[in-house]
Amino acid sequence: MTRPVVQVAVPRPLRRIFDYSLPAQLPQPSIGARVRVPFGRSEVLGIVTGFRQMSSHRLKPLIDILDEDALLARDLIALAEWLSSYYHHPLGEVYATLLPSAAKRGALPKPRWPLAWTAATDDGGRLARAPRQRQAFETLQGLGATVPERELRTAGIDRRTLAALADKGLAQSSETKPTYRVERSPISLNPEQRAAVNTIHASIGTHATHVLDGVTGSGKTEVYMRVIAKVLDTGGQVMVLVPEIGLTPQAMAHFRRRFGGAAALHSAETDNARLNIWAQCKSGDHRILVGTRSAVFTPFADLRLIIVDEEHDTSFKQQEGLRYSARDVALKRAQLLEIPTVLGSATPSLETLANIARGRYRRNVLKSRAGGASMPQFRVIDIRGRRLRDGLSDTLLHAIRRHLDAGNQVLVFINRRGFAPTCLCSACGWQARCADCDARLTLHESPRALHCHHCDRRYRYPDACPDCGADTLVHLGTGTQRIDAALREHFPELPLYRIDRDTAQGPTRFAAQLDTIRREGAAILVGTQMLAKGHHLPAVTLVAVVDADNGFLSSDFRAPERTAQNIVQVAGRAGRAERPGEVWIQSYDPDNPNLKALIQRGYAGFAAIQAADRRSARLPPYAAMAMLRAESTNAHAAVELLRLASDIIRRAWDNHGRRTSGDRPGRPVQSRSEAPIEPGSGSWKSAATAGDTHPEFELMGPVPAPIPRLRNRFRYQCMICSRRRGPLHAALSALEAAELVVPKVRWSIDVDPLDTF
Ligand code: ADP
Ligand code: ZN
Ligand code: ZN
């Protein structure tokens, strides 16, 4: 009998699967098992993807099989295949992204649990000559029947001593698995919440996508909890994706209180801890998983519901390697498993709104704040012609003082770290720029230094202008540190908390800091979007947005959407309790239609205007988009690669046009590859909105990337747009098949890119 040939995906950037023969002494592995195989001159761990009967080549034999059963169940194998084809990424590397690092190194995913210890009733005098063990034994006895090892460690008893006691039969350890249960909620749902819970509940066991479109503070979490309770009642598991690590402790506390358990998975955990949680979900012991982006790949024994909280958040998109959107992957997974998904947000993405309009998603609206709090009032401060001090107008300072005097808290939002984004010489015009990037340096205080926010390189602050030697350096623009310093000067007697990436020290510290803030009386909070998301800050009655213009005037077509989401989210921190809230926004462009729509008609009104703009410009979600990016120490090589890639794509489109020209008159393929490629000369916006005859396909570029040089590598990009998804994928497949290589050039395909400019 001939043995089958084993097909293996190896973690290499190669767009094919490799065949291996199966030696006589090895059993046939399962699909989804890890195997050790020879590759080139080394050995790698790959994943078995299938079998075939024969191969014409002489094959190398498989070395070893690591998993008796599949490490990855069928649904994850199918998901990996979808990821590979949708994102045009090599299957072996998809698996490498999907698996926890420890599993990639060969570790076995066996669920481990924290231990608890029980002491015997009596030591029978056997510890007379071991005072340390005797003391530990007595402490253990004193602490109760079964004591978690963690608690013993804080009491100064280490694992060695406990093991010695166990050897003597005087102590016994046991694993403490969580016991899931459903606590009754003290909250009685309002009619909108109840309707949402009922609709979602009714779809359990089917594939359905629900949007929970609820204003900030409308009680979305309570809706999630009720639906989770229903799933737990039937014995199923739930996956909850959250955008930020900072949100996890708060969510975890809620979940554990209500359900007796919940696992948290995020990048701050160690590799082994991550693998352990992975295994605990795979075995079915953990029934609720709350995690950030990559948690979407966790295996489950019986997953019955996926919740994506703050579905609009851009941190769900991975920006390197396999450039997946965790939200979209979650939706695909739910489709494969035939289970429902809930996408929650106060500011749904335009993609999600378009899918609601197309009837693909079901919308559940929570219009008002739960518990009776009212929505905050918006007000725009026209700062044209006004003198600002450190970015703050007198009007805004008066408002801040008024709220602080009333004993309330004020949140000042500015989405930029550091003191000032520009440092220049007023005598000769010299600018502080990064030596390795085409980017200005940001001034940071305490300690004073210049930081490159793109490559993280730091520079000593010059004593005088490096060019003309004059003592005339000035700092333009405003970041969190500048606002922090200015407000400390104005309100020296009040506590001030600054929260941005520079002050953040892990989720636990962040949660503790938020707790402190919640206990404060009048206080000032200064922060970036880190502070805007999801946190409950009941004493905040004024949210001050220092600068709304940057985002609304940016050339990135997604910037207005992101800015509006940020404003609404940060505004949502105001007046969440009994005290009503206000949101004041400084703007040099108060008549901006986007800003006006947002203020006068709310996020939905803003989104409607944006959607119309996107539709007429044929931009996502009304077109499919992909981005090709190339970078190299040699600028010409990067451009060369993109030119070759563009040729392949255009040829694929020509073929497509010919194939479909029978029923649909082929629209011309529009190309802008002749566009000049000097830095700063490219503009998607004008390109995308030019003219009103929309071609079926558009290819724009190569043009320099927004940061044309980063870490001394030159970066170029092409944007590809297609009215329909099919042809875009066909063109990208043709590009993949060509296996383009230009020496020294790294390049990537980004499907559904978020950063386009
Ligand atoms: P969201 O996630 O929509 O911003 P939350 O879930 O944080 O809102 O809810 C805001 C507050 O309202 C929480 O303190 C929550 O306990 C409370 N809440 C939720 N539902 C109700 C309800 N039906 N009645 C009273 N309070 C509620
Ligand atoms: Zn100078
Ligand atoms: Zn730099």
Short mmCIF file of N, CA and C in Angstrom, two decimals, residues 663-727:
data_model
loop_
_atom_site.label_atom_id
_atom_site.label_comp_id
_atom_site.label_asym_id
_atom_site.label_seq_id
_atom_site.Cartn_x
_atom_site.Cartn_y
_atom_site.Cartn_z
N ASP A 663 -21.44 41.77 -22.16
CA ASP A 663 -22.68 42.35 -21.67
C ASP A 663 -22.48 43.76 -21.10
N ARG A 664 -21.25 44.06 -20.72
CA ARG A 664 -21.01 45.36 -20.10
C ARG A 664 -19.96 46.10 -20.92
N PRO A 665 -20.32 47.20 -21.49
CA PRO A 665 -19.29 47.90 -22.26
C PRO A 665 -18.10 48.20 -21.36
N GLY A 666 -16.93 47.77 -21.77
CA GLY A 666 -15.75 47.92 -20.94
C GLY A 666 -15.38 49.37 -20.75
N ARG A 667 -15.36 49.79 -19.53
CA ARG A 667 -14.90 51.14 -19.23
C ARG A 667 -13.39 51.18 -19.34
N PRO A 668 -12.85 52.29 -19.72
CA PRO A 668 -11.39 52.34 -19.85
C PRO A 668 -10.71 52.14 -18.49
N VAL A 669 -9.57 51.55 -18.56
CA VAL A 669 -8.77 51.45 -17.36
C VAL A 669 -8.02 52.76 -17.21
N GLN A 670 -8.23 53.39 -16.09
CA GLN A 670 -7.59 54.68 -15.90
C GLN A 670 -6.28 54.46 -15.16
N SER A 671 -5.25 55.07 -15.65
CA SER A 671 -3.96 54.86 -15.02
C SER A 671 -3.30 56.19 -14.73
N ARG A 672 -2.69 56.26 -13.59
CA ARG A 672 -1.96 57.48 -13.26
C ARG A 672 -0.50 57.16 -12.98
N SER A 673 -0.03 56.09 -13.62
CA SER A 673 1.33 55.70 -13.29
C SER A 673 2.34 56.70 -13.83
N GLU A 674 1.88 57.60 -14.73
CA GLU A 674 2.82 58.59 -15.23
C GLU A 674 2.92 59.79 -14.31
N ALA A 675 2.16 59.74 -13.23
CA ALA A 675 2.19 60.87 -12.29
C ALA A 675 3.62 61.09 -11.82
N PRO A 676 3.98 62.33 -11.60
CA PRO A 676 5.33 62.61 -11.12
C PRO A 676 5.56 61.92 -9.79
N ILE A 677 6.77 61.58 -9.52
CA ILE A 677 7.01 60.85 -8.28
C ILE A 677 7.90 61.61 -7.32
N GLU A 678 7.89 62.92 -7.45
CA GLU A 678 8.61 63.71 -6.45
C GLU A 678 7.86 63.65 -5.14
N PRO A 679 8.59 63.64 -4.03
CA PRO A 679 7.90 63.61 -2.74
C PRO A 679 6.89 64.75 -2.63
N GLY A 680 5.75 64.42 -2.06
CA GLY A 680 4.76 65.45 -1.79
C GLY A 680 3.91 65.83 -2.99
N SER A 681 4.17 65.26 -4.14
CA SER A 681 3.43 65.70 -5.32
C SER A 681 2.16 64.88 -5.54
N GLY A 682 2.06 63.75 -4.91
CA GLY A 682 0.91 62.89 -5.16
C GLY A 682 -0.28 63.31 -4.30
N SER A 683 -1.46 63.22 -4.83
CA SER A 683 -2.64 63.49 -4.03
C SER A 683 -3.73 62.53 -4.43
N TRP A 684 -4.10 61.66 -3.52
CA TRP A 684 -5.17 60.72 -3.83
C TRP A 684 -6.48 61.46 -4.05
N LYS A 685 -6.65 62.49 -3.22
CA LYS A 685 -7.95 63.11 -3.17
C LYS A 685 -8.32 63.67 -4.54
N SER A 686 -7.41 64.43 -5.10
CA SER A 686 -7.74 65.02 -6.38
C SER A 686 -7.87 63.92 -7.43
N ALA A 687 -7.01 62.92 -7.32
CA ALA A 687 -7.06 61.84 -8.29
C ALA A 687 -8.39 61.11 -8.22
N ALA A 688 -8.82 60.86 -6.98
CA ALA A 688 -10.01 60.03 -6.82
C ALA A 688 -11.28 60.79 -7.17
N THR A 689 -11.25 62.11 -7.04
CA THR A 689 -12.48 62.84 -7.28
C THR A 689 -12.48 63.50 -8.66
N ALA A 690 -11.37 63.37 -9.36
CA ALA A 690 -11.29 64.04 -10.66
C ALA A 690 -12.33 63.49 -11.63
N GLY A 691 -13.00 64.39 -12.31
CA GLY A 691 -13.96 63.97 -13.32
C GLY A 691 -15.16 63.27 -12.72
N ASP A 692 -16.19 63.02 -13.52
CA ASP A 692 -17.31 62.30 -12.94
C ASP A 692 -17.63 61.03 -13.71
N THR A 693 -16.80 60.68 -14.68
CA THR A 693 -16.99 59.38 -15.30
C THR A 693 -16.11 58.41 -14.52
N HIS A 694 -16.74 57.47 -13.89
CA HIS A 694 -15.98 56.59 -13.04
C HIS A 694 -15.53 55.37 -13.81
N PRO A 695 -14.27 55.15 -13.90
CA PRO A 695 -13.80 53.95 -14.58
C PRO A 695 -14.06 52.74 -13.69
N GLU A 696 -14.09 51.59 -14.31
CA GLU A 696 -14.28 50.35 -13.57
C GLU A 696 -13.12 50.13 -12.60
N PHE A 697 -11.94 50.47 -13.05
CA PHE A 697 -10.74 50.28 -12.23
C PHE A 697 -9.94 51.56 -12.20
N GLU A 698 -9.22 51.73 -11.14
CA GLU A 698 -8.28 52.85 -11.09
C GLU A 698 -7.00 52.38 -10.42
N LEU A 699 -5.91 52.87 -10.97
CA LEU A 699 -4.63 52.55 -10.36
C LEU A 699 -3.87 53.86 -10.24
N MET A 700 -3.55 54.25 -9.05
CA MET A 700 -2.89 55.53 -8.85
C MET A 700 -1.52 55.33 -8.23
N GLY A 701 -0.52 55.86 -8.89
CA GLY A 701 0.82 55.72 -8.39
C GLY A 701 1.72 55.12 -9.43
N PRO A 702 2.97 54.84 -9.09
CA PRO A 702 3.55 54.99 -7.76
C PRO A 702 3.75 56.45 -7.35
N VAL A 703 3.41 56.73 -6.12
CA VAL A 703 3.72 58.04 -5.54
C VAL A 703 4.43 57.81 -4.20
N PRO A 704 5.15 58.81 -3.71
CA PRO A 704 5.82 58.63 -2.42
C PRO A 704 4.79 58.44 -1.31
N ALA A 705 5.14 57.65 -0.32
CA ALA A 705 4.29 57.43 0.84
C ALA A 705 4.21 58.73 1.65
N PRO A 706 3.23 58.83 2.56
CA PRO A 706 3.10 60.04 3.37
C PRO A 706 4.40 60.39 4.12
N ILE A 707 5.08 59.40 4.63
CA ILE A 707 6.44 59.62 5.15
C ILE A 707 7.35 58.99 4.09
N PRO A 708 7.87 59.80 3.18
CA PRO A 708 8.55 59.23 2.00
C PRO A 708 9.83 58.48 2.34
N ARG A 709 10.42 58.80 3.49
CA ARG A 709 11.61 58.06 3.90
C ARG A 709 11.47 57.77 5.38
N LEU A 710 11.60 56.52 5.74
CA LEU A 710 11.46 56.10 7.13
C LEU A 710 12.61 55.16 7.45
N ARG A 711 13.32 55.43 8.54
CA ARG A 711 14.50 54.62 8.90
C ARG A 711 15.43 54.45 7.70
N ASN A 712 15.61 55.51 6.96
CA ASN A 712 16.49 55.50 5.80
C ASN A 712 16.05 54.58 4.67
N ARG A 713 14.80 54.25 4.67
CA ARG A 713 14.29 53.48 3.54
C ARG A 713 13.27 54.33 2.80
N PHE A 714 13.35 54.32 1.47
CA PHE A 714 12.43 55.11 0.67
C PHE A 714 11.15 54.32 0.46
N ARG A 715 10.03 55.01 0.56
CA ARG A 715 8.75 54.30 0.53
C ARG A 715 7.83 54.88 -0.53
N TYR A 716 7.29 54.00 -1.33
CA TYR A 716 6.36 54.41 -2.39
C TYR A 716 5.12 53.54 -2.30
N GLN A 717 4.06 54.03 -2.93
CA GLN A 717 2.84 53.24 -2.89
C GLN A 717 1.99 53.44 -4.12
N CYS A 718 1.14 52.43 -4.37
CA CYS A 718 0.13 52.50 -5.43
C CYS A 718 -1.21 52.22 -4.80
N MET A 719 -2.21 52.96 -5.19
CA MET A 719 -3.54 52.66 -4.70
C MET A 719 -4.35 52.08 -5.83
N ILE A 720 -5.06 50.99 -5.54
CA ILE A 720 -5.85 50.32 -6.56
C ILE A 720 -7.30 50.34 -6.10
N CYS A 721 -8.16 50.75 -6.99
CA CYS A 721 -9.57 50.83 -6.66
C CYS A 721 -10.36 50.12 -7.74
N SER A 722 -11.39 49.41 -7.32
CA SER A 722 -12.22 48.73 -8.29
C SER A 722 -13.66 48.85 -7.84
N ARG A 723 -14.56 49.01 -8.80
CA ARG A 723 -15.96 49.16 -8.40
C ARG A 723 -16.46 47.89 -7.74
N ARG A 724 -15.96 46.77 -8.20
CA ARG A 724 -16.40 45.51 -7.60
C ARG A 724 -15.20 44.75 -7.06
N ARG A 725 -15.48 43.89 -6.09
CA ARG A 725 -14.43 43.20 -5.39
C ARG A 725 -13.75 42.11 -6.23
N GLY A 726 -14.57 41.39 -7.01
CA GLY A 726 -14.05 40.26 -7.78
C GLY A 726 -12.84 40.61 -8.63
N PRO A 727 -12.98 41.62 -9.50
CA PRO A 727 -11.85 41.97 -10.36
C PRO A 727 -10.63 42.44 -9.59
#
